[in-house]
Amino acid sequence: MYETITIDTDARGVATLTLDRAEKHNAMSAQMLADLSAAAAGLAADDAVRVVVLTGAGKSFCAGGDLGWMQAQMAADAETRFVEARKLAEMLQALNSLPKPLIGAVQGNAFGGGVGMASVCDIAIGVDTLKMGLTETRLGIIPATIGPYVIARMGEARARRVFMSGRLFGAAEAVELGLLARAVPADGLAAAIEAEVTPYLACAPGAVASAKALIRDLGPRVDDAVIDRTIRALVDRWETDEAREGIGAFFDKRKPAWNTQV
């Protein structure tokens, strides 16, 4: 049914949604955006599903946006860029507003949009060996469409520590920043996720959905106006010389002009 993800639901109603582009470190392509949006709609409408666990296949949780997809945006016109950015933003919002508990099992590294994917989860638990980072500024772009979810998770003060610098950080700092609730050894991840799943199976599904909706209503606002603002910010950055240089340098396997690190 899907090309880039899998969904397996057990007899209890626990659905495991797996990003399944292990050979590409689960980077988000145009097809993955479409698959995830469709999956979110299907899971939301399926009364048999009580809890959703989001994870990745292979060594990485999600490496962010597929560079081929981003390169295509650089070659597209502004209208096409806006449409593609909206697909990314709408996928994130569909997962963020999923009327089921969404638990992140972050089994490997998460960069850029992968940090955004962890941030739309109601709780995320990661392996203690992982690395994370909001790496967009290294490419001359910004973490725009994921921004509302990352900042809602971390708060502005903690976000300022990592949102602009592009630096990588480990699992312990990810816990300190609020991106992860806990970091556990790889062989303990399944048990840690199960401990989060089990309590929901004793709760009324409708009450859980209503409680989650109330949290989102009372928390930082991520409405159409905010989403439109992030889309415009991303599209505007795609149109800059810095973005062309940064993404071009990545594909050329060279440092961009601004990189003065030794």
mmCIF file of C-alpha atoms in Angstrom:
data_model
loop_
_atom_site.group_PDB
_atom_site.id
_atom_site.type_symbol
_atom_site.label_atom_id
_atom_site.label_comp_id
_atom_site.label_asym_id
_atom_site.label_seq_id
_atom_site.Cartn_x
_atom_site.Cartn_y
_atom_site.Cartn_z
ATOM 1 C CA MET A 1 0.000 0.000 0.000
ATOM 2 C CA TYR A 2 2.854 2.377 0.849
ATOM 3 C CA GLU A 3 6.257 2.709 -0.830
ATOM 4 C CA THR A 4 8.317 4.320 1.917
ATOM 5 C CA ILE A 5 6.689 3.295 5.202
ATOM 6 C CA THR A 6 5.133 0.240 6.804
ATOM 7 C CA ILE A 7 2.306 -0.072 9.322
ATOM 8 C CA ASP A 8 1.831 -3.134 11.508
ATOM 9 C CA THR A 9 -1.029 -3.281 14.013
ATOM 10 C CA ASP A 10 -1.142 -5.896 16.748
ATOM 11 C CA ALA A 11 -4.203 -7.484 18.368
ATOM 12 C CA ARG A 12 -4.267 -4.816 21.087
ATOM 13 C CA GLY A 13 -4.600 -2.003 18.574
ATOM 14 C CA VAL A 14 -0.989 -0.807 18.808
ATOM 15 C CA ALA A 15 0.102 0.341 15.345
ATOM 16 C CA THR A 16 3.811 0.591 14.572
ATOM 17 C CA LEU A 17 4.484 3.129 11.832
ATOM 18 C CA THR A 18 7.995 2.588 10.470
ATOM 19 C CA LEU A 19 9.907 4.926 8.189
ATOM 20 C CA ASP A 20 11.244 2.390 5.695
ATOM 21 C CA ARG A 21 13.979 3.982 3.594
ATOM 22 C CA ALA A 22 16.858 2.510 5.573
ATOM 23 C CA GLU A 23 19.242 2.789 2.608
ATOM 24 C CA LYS A 24 18.589 6.566 2.595
ATOM 25 C CA HIS A 25 18.629 6.903 6.403
ATOM 26 C CA ASN A 26 14.840 7.417 6.210
ATOM 27 C CA ALA A 27 15.244 10.843 4.628
ATOM 28 C CA MET A 28 11.883 12.348 3.714
ATOM 29 C CA SER A 29 11.209 12.248 -0.021
ATOM 30 C CA ALA A 30 8.126 13.534 -1.815
ATOM 31 C CA GLN A 31 6.753 9.988 -1.752
ATOM 32 C CA MET A 32 7.357 9.648 1.976
ATOM 33 C CA LEU A 33 5.519 12.906 2.634
ATOM 34 C CA ALA A 34 2.533 11.563 0.685
ATOM 35 C CA ASP A 35 2.710 8.173 2.400
ATOM 36 C CA LEU A 36 2.896 9.697 5.882
ATOM 37 C CA SER A 37 -0.016 12.053 5.232
ATOM 38 C CA ALA A 38 -2.152 9.178 3.964
ATOM 39 C CA ALA A 39 -1.092 6.987 6.884
ATOM 40 C CA ALA A 40 -1.966 9.678 9.424
ATOM 41 C CA ALA A 41 -5.437 10.029 7.917
ATOM 42 C CA GLY A 42 -5.958 6.274 7.931
ATOM 43 C CA LEU A 43 -4.751 5.793 11.485
ATOM 44 C CA ALA A 44 -6.892 8.685 12.712
ATOM 45 C CA ALA A 45 -10.013 7.125 11.189
ATOM 46 C CA ASP A 46 -9.323 3.554 12.352
ATOM 47 C CA ASP A 47 -11.225 2.932 15.586
ATOM 48 C CA ALA A 48 -9.288 -0.290 16.123
ATOM 49 C CA VAL A 49 -6.034 1.638 16.559
ATOM 50 C CA ARG A 50 -5.458 2.717 20.163
ATOM 51 C CA VAL A 51 -1.806 3.828 20.110
ATOM 52 C CA VAL A 52 0.709 4.609 17.352
ATOM 53 C CA VAL A 53 4.453 4.017 17.707
ATOM 54 C CA LEU A 54 6.635 5.925 15.229
ATOM 55 C CA THR A 55 10.076 4.503 14.488
ATOM 56 C CA GLY A 56 12.569 4.003 11.678
ATOM 57 C CA ALA A 57 14.125 1.044 9.905
ATOM 58 C CA GLY A 58 17.877 0.601 9.973
ATOM 59 C CA LYS A 59 20.506 2.671 11.736
ATOM 60 C CA SER A 60 18.837 6.095 11.491
ATOM 61 C CA PHE A 61 15.492 7.354 12.722
ATOM 62 C CA CYS A 62 15.270 10.100 10.093
ATOM 63 C CA ALA A 63 18.047 12.077 8.400
ATOM 64 C CA GLY A 64 15.684 14.945 7.568
ATOM 65 C CA GLY A 65 14.702 16.076 4.113
ATOM 66 C CA ASP A 66 15.888 14.008 1.168
ATOM 67 C CA LEU A 67 18.590 16.058 -0.551
ATOM 68 C CA GLY A 68 17.309 15.027 -3.973
ATOM 69 C CA TRP A 69 13.918 16.440 -3.022
ATOM 70 C CA MET A 70 15.535 19.667 -1.830
ATOM 71 C CA GLN A 71 17.630 19.902 -4.979
ATOM 72 C CA ALA A 72 14.442 19.592 -7.022
ATOM 73 C CA GLN A 73 12.966 22.514 -5.094
ATOM 74 C CA MET A 74 15.981 24.630 -5.969
ATOM 75 C CA ALA A 75 15.286 24.008 -9.650
ATOM 76 C CA ALA A 76 11.520 24.567 -9.386
ATOM 77 C CA ASP A 77 9.537 27.774 -9.702
ATOM 78 C CA ALA A 78 8.209 29.593 -6.629
ATOM 79 C CA GLU A 79 4.692 28.174 -6.996
ATOM 80 C CA THR A 80 5.967 24.584 -7.084
ATOM 81 C CA ARG A 81 8.197 25.243 -4.093
ATOM 82 C CA PHE A 82 5.242 26.569 -2.148
ATOM 83 C CA VAL A 83 3.151 23.484 -2.993
ATOM 84 C CA GLU A 84 5.929 21.116 -1.928
ATOM 85 C CA ALA A 85 6.617 23.001 1.290
ATOM 86 C CA ARG A 86 2.916 22.838 2.116
ATOM 87 C CA LYS A 87 2.964 19.045 1.688
ATOM 88 C CA LEU A 88 5.736 18.856 4.288
ATOM 89 C CA ALA A 89 3.928 21.206 6.668
ATOM 90 C CA GLU A 90 0.603 19.401 6.330
ATOM 91 C CA MET A 91 2.226 16.017 6.975
ATOM 92 C CA LEU A 92 3.763 17.301 10.209
ATOM 93 C CA GLN A 93 0.463 18.809 11.318
ATOM 94 C CA ALA A 94 -1.408 15.580 10.521
ATOM 95 C CA LEU A 95 0.923 13.647 12.823
ATOM 96 C CA ASN A 96 0.941 16.385 15.456
ATOM 97 C CA SER A 97 -2.866 16.406 15.647
ATOM 98 C CA LEU A 98 -3.330 12.638 15.344
ATOM 99 C CA PRO A 99 -6.210 11.769 17.730
ATOM 100 C CA LYS A 100 -4.249 8.816 19.105
ATOM 101 C CA PRO A 101 -1.184 8.786 21.359
ATOM 102 C CA LEU A 102 1.916 8.998 19.150
ATOM 103 C CA ILE A 103 5.014 7.541 20.795
ATOM 104 C CA GLY A 104 8.410 7.986 19.184
ATOM 105 C CA ALA A 105 10.854 5.083 19.335
ATOM 106 C CA VAL A 106 13.950 6.934 18.154
ATOM 107 C CA GLN A 107 16.239 4.036 17.414
ATOM 108 C CA GLY A 108 18.960 6.054 15.681
ATOM 109 C CA ASN A 109 20.157 9.462 14.594
ATOM 110 C CA ALA A 110 17.686 12.262 13.854
ATOM 111 C CA PHE A 111 18.719 15.344 11.923
ATOM 112 C CA GLY A 112 16.767 18.317 10.591
ATOM 113 C CA GLY A 113 13.270 17.148 9.778
ATOM 114 C CA GLY A 114 13.961 14.025 11.828
ATOM 115 C CA VAL A 115 14.069 16.234 14.927
ATOM 116 C CA GLY A 116 10.724 17.604 13.779
ATOM 117 C CA MET A 117 9.341 14.083 13.504
ATOM 118 C CA ALA A 118 10.415 13.345 17.069
ATOM 119 C CA SER A 119 8.860 16.634 18.191
ATOM 120 C CA VAL A 120 5.371 15.844 16.867
ATOM 121 C CA CYS A 121 5.298 12.722 19.032
ATOM 122 C CA ASP A 122 3.520 12.974 22.372
ATOM 123 C CA ILE A 123 6.571 11.370 23.926
ATOM 124 C CA ALA A 124 9.832 10.280 22.351
ATOM 125 C CA ILE A 125 12.334 7.843 23.831
ATOM 126 C CA GLY A 126 15.689 7.359 22.150
ATOM 127 C CA VAL A 127 18.704 5.107 22.297
ATOM 128 C CA ASP A 128 21.548 6.515 24.339
ATOM 129 C CA THR A 129 24.023 6.362 21.435
ATOM 130 C CA LEU A 130 22.083 8.586 19.019
ATOM 131 C CA LYS A 131 22.998 11.995 17.688
ATOM 132 C CA MET A 132 20.533 14.779 16.869
ATOM 133 C CA GLY A 133 20.881 18.170 15.267
ATOM 134 C CA LEU A 134 18.981 20.918 13.490
ATOM 135 C CA THR A 135 21.409 20.990 10.588
ATOM 136 C CA GLU A 136 19.488 23.121 8.085
ATOM 137 C CA THR A 137 21.588 26.264 8.511
ATOM 138 C CA ARG A 138 24.642 24.315 7.338
ATOM 139 C CA LEU A 139 22.868 24.133 3.969
ATOM 140 C CA GLY A 140 21.819 27.771 3.913
ATOM 141 C CA ILE A 141 18.199 27.002 4.801
ATOM 142 C CA ILE A 142 16.266 27.066 8.083
ATOM 143 C CA PRO A 143 14.195 24.636 10.213
ATOM 144 C CA ALA A 144 11.007 26.444 9.228
ATOM 145 C CA THR A 145 8.113 23.997 8.871
ATOM 146 C CA ILE A 146 9.330 21.912 11.797
ATOM 147 C CA GLY A 147 9.923 25.050 13.862
ATOM 148 C CA PRO A 148 6.546 25.306 15.617
ATOM 149 C CA TYR A 149 6.761 21.719 16.849
ATOM 150 C CA VAL A 150 10.416 21.878 17.885
ATOM 151 C CA ILE A 151 9.883 25.133 19.797
ATOM 152 C CA ALA A 152 6.678 23.810 21.392
ATOM 153 C CA ARG A 153 8.689 20.827 22.617
ATOM 154 C CA MET A 154 11.802 22.644 23.806
ATOM 155 C CA GLY A 155 10.585 26.147 24.579
ATOM 156 C CA GLU A 156 12.252 29.218 23.128
ATOM 157 C CA ALA A 157 15.126 29.434 25.607
ATOM 158 C CA ARG A 158 16.311 25.876 25.027
ATOM 159 C CA ALA A 159 15.631 26.082 21.295
ATOM 160 C CA ARG A 160 18.014 29.027 21.038
ATOM 161 C CA ARG A 161 20.829 26.698 22.104
ATOM 162 C CA VAL A 162 20.575 24.493 19.016
ATOM 163 C CA PHE A 163 18.062 25.949 16.533
ATOM 164 C CA MET A 164 20.499 28.162 14.622
ATOM 165 C CA SER A 165 23.957 26.634 15.143
ATOM 166 C CA GLY A 166 23.500 23.368 13.272
ATOM 167 C CA ARG A 167 25.616 21.575 15.879
ATOM 168 C CA LEU A 168 25.099 17.941 16.719
ATOM 169 C CA PHE A 169 24.318 16.779 20.241
ATOM 170 C CA GLY A 170 23.922 13.459 21.970
ATOM 171 C CA ALA A 171 21.049 11.693 23.670
ATOM 172 C CA ALA A 172 21.776 13.083 27.135
ATOM 173 C CA GLU A 173 21.558 16.656 25.853
ATOM 174 C CA ALA A 174 18.440 15.777 23.842
ATOM 175 C CA VAL A 175 16.818 14.756 27.142
ATOM 176 C CA GLU A 176 17.984 17.983 28.778
ATOM 177 C CA LEU A 177 16.535 19.979 25.867
ATOM 178 C CA GLY A 178 13.211 18.176 26.170
ATOM 179 C CA LEU A 179 13.340 16.496 22.758
ATOM 180 C CA LEU A 180 13.546 13.069 24.373
ATOM 181 C CA ALA A 181 11.810 12.022 27.569
ATOM 182 C CA ARG A 182 14.434 9.377 28.223
ATOM 183 C CA ALA A 183 17.514 7.830 26.654
ATOM 184 C CA VAL A 184 17.994 4.092 27.103
ATOM 185 C CA PRO A 185 20.382 1.402 25.871
ATOM 186 C CA ALA A 186 19.371 -0.018 22.501
ATOM 187 C CA ASP A 187 18.417 -3.347 24.041
ATOM 188 C CA GLY A 188 16.057 -1.552 26.440
ATOM 189 C CA LEU A 189 14.185 0.550 23.887
ATOM 190 C CA ALA A 190 11.403 -1.949 23.216
ATOM 191 C CA ALA A 191 10.654 -2.335 26.935
ATOM 192 C CA ALA A 192 10.697 1.440 27.449
ATOM 193 C CA ILE A 193 8.225 1.923 24.597
ATOM 194 C CA GLU A 194 5.989 -0.850 25.909
ATOM 195 C CA ALA A 195 5.914 0.855 29.315
ATOM 196 C CA GLU A 196 4.522 3.969 27.602
ATOM 197 C CA VAL A 197 2.036 2.044 25.469
ATOM 198 C CA THR A 198 0.467 -0.157 28.137
ATOM 199 C CA PRO A 199 -1.308 2.499 30.270
ATOM 200 C CA TYR A 200 -3.258 3.771 27.256
ATOM 201 C CA LEU A 201 -4.876 0.369 26.779
ATOM 202 C CA ALA A 202 -6.774 0.944 30.046
ATOM 203 C CA CYS A 203 -8.008 4.392 28.964
ATOM 204 C CA ALA A 204 -11.143 5.378 27.049
ATOM 205 C CA PRO A 205 -9.977 6.113 23.491
ATOM 206 C CA GLY A 206 -12.385 9.014 23.055
ATOM 207 C CA ALA A 207 -11.253 10.593 26.305
ATOM 208 C CA VAL A 208 -7.611 10.232 25.267
ATOM 209 C CA ALA A 209 -8.364 11.927 21.943
ATOM 210 C CA SER A 210 -10.237 14.752 23.664
ATOM 211 C CA ALA A 211 -7.480 15.230 26.214
ATOM 212 C CA LYS A 212 -4.866 15.428 23.466
ATOM 213 C CA ALA A 213 -6.963 17.954 21.531
ATOM 214 C CA LEU A 214 -7.292 20.065 24.688
ATOM 215 C CA ILE A 215 -3.534 20.046 25.234
ATOM 216 C CA ARG A 216 -2.982 21.242 21.682
ATOM 217 C CA ASP A 217 -5.620 23.945 22.125
ATOM 218 C CA LEU A 218 -4.081 25.207 25.368
ATOM 219 C CA GLY A 219 -0.480 24.877 24.246
ATOM 220 C CA PRO A 220 1.534 26.934 21.737
ATOM 221 C CA ARG A 221 -0.676 27.767 18.776
ATOM 222 C CA VAL A 222 0.089 25.893 15.537
ATOM 223 C CA ASP A 223 -2.769 27.054 13.323
ATOM 224 C CA ASP A 224 -3.112 27.791 9.605
ATOM 225 C CA ALA A 225 -1.573 31.241 10.013
ATOM 226 C CA VAL A 226 1.513 29.832 11.750
ATOM 227 C CA ILE A 227 1.855 27.058 9.191
ATOM 228 C CA ASP A 228 1.548 29.518 6.294
ATOM 229 C CA ARG A 229 4.238 31.682 7.885
ATOM 230 C CA THR A 230 6.645 28.741 8.150
ATOM 231 C CA ILE A 231 5.977 27.712 4.547
ATOM 232 C CA ARG A 232 6.730 31.211 3.320
ATOM 233 C CA ALA A 233 9.902 31.353 5.429
ATOM 234 C CA LEU A 234 11.146 28.085 3.930
ATOM 235 C CA VAL A 235 10.290 29.066 0.355
ATOM 236 C CA ASP A 236 11.995 32.426 0.825
ATOM 237 C CA ARG A 237 15.163 30.692 2.012
ATOM 238 C CA TRP A 238 15.119 28.282 -0.931
ATOM 239 C CA GLU A 239 15.294 31.331 -3.194
ATOM 240 C CA THR A 240 18.497 32.719 -1.626
ATOM 241 C CA ASP A 241 22.060 32.521 -2.896
ATOM 242 C CA GLU A 242 23.015 30.883 0.408
ATOM 243 C CA ALA A 243 20.631 27.990 -0.181
ATOM 244 C CA ARG A 244 21.933 27.480 -3.702
ATOM 245 C CA GLU A 245 25.502 27.533 -2.432
ATOM 246 C CA GLY A 246 24.826 25.277 0.553
ATOM 247 C CA ILE A 247 22.908 22.590 -1.276
ATOM 248 C CA GLY A 248 25.260 22.805 -4.250
ATOM 249 C CA ALA A 249 28.256 22.376 -1.947
ATOM 250 C CA PHE A 250 26.671 19.321 -0.363
ATOM 251 C CA PHE A 251 26.282 17.607 -3.724
ATOM 252 C CA ASP A 252 29.758 18.727 -4.821
ATOM 253 C CA LYS A 253 31.194 17.317 -1.569
ATOM 254 C CA ARG A 254 32.913 20.585 -0.684
ATOM 255 C CA LYS A 255 32.620 23.225 2.004
ATOM 256 C CA PRO A 256 30.202 26.062 1.277
ATOM 257 C CA ALA A 257 31.787 29.490 0.868
ATOM 258 C CA TRP A 258 30.885 30.619 4.397
ATOM 259 C CA ASN A 259 32.434 27.640 6.195
ATOM 260 C CA THR A 260 35.644 28.832 7.830
ATOM 261 C CA GLN A 261 36.058 25.876 10.187
ATOM 262 C CA VAL A 262 39.544 24.374 10.173
#
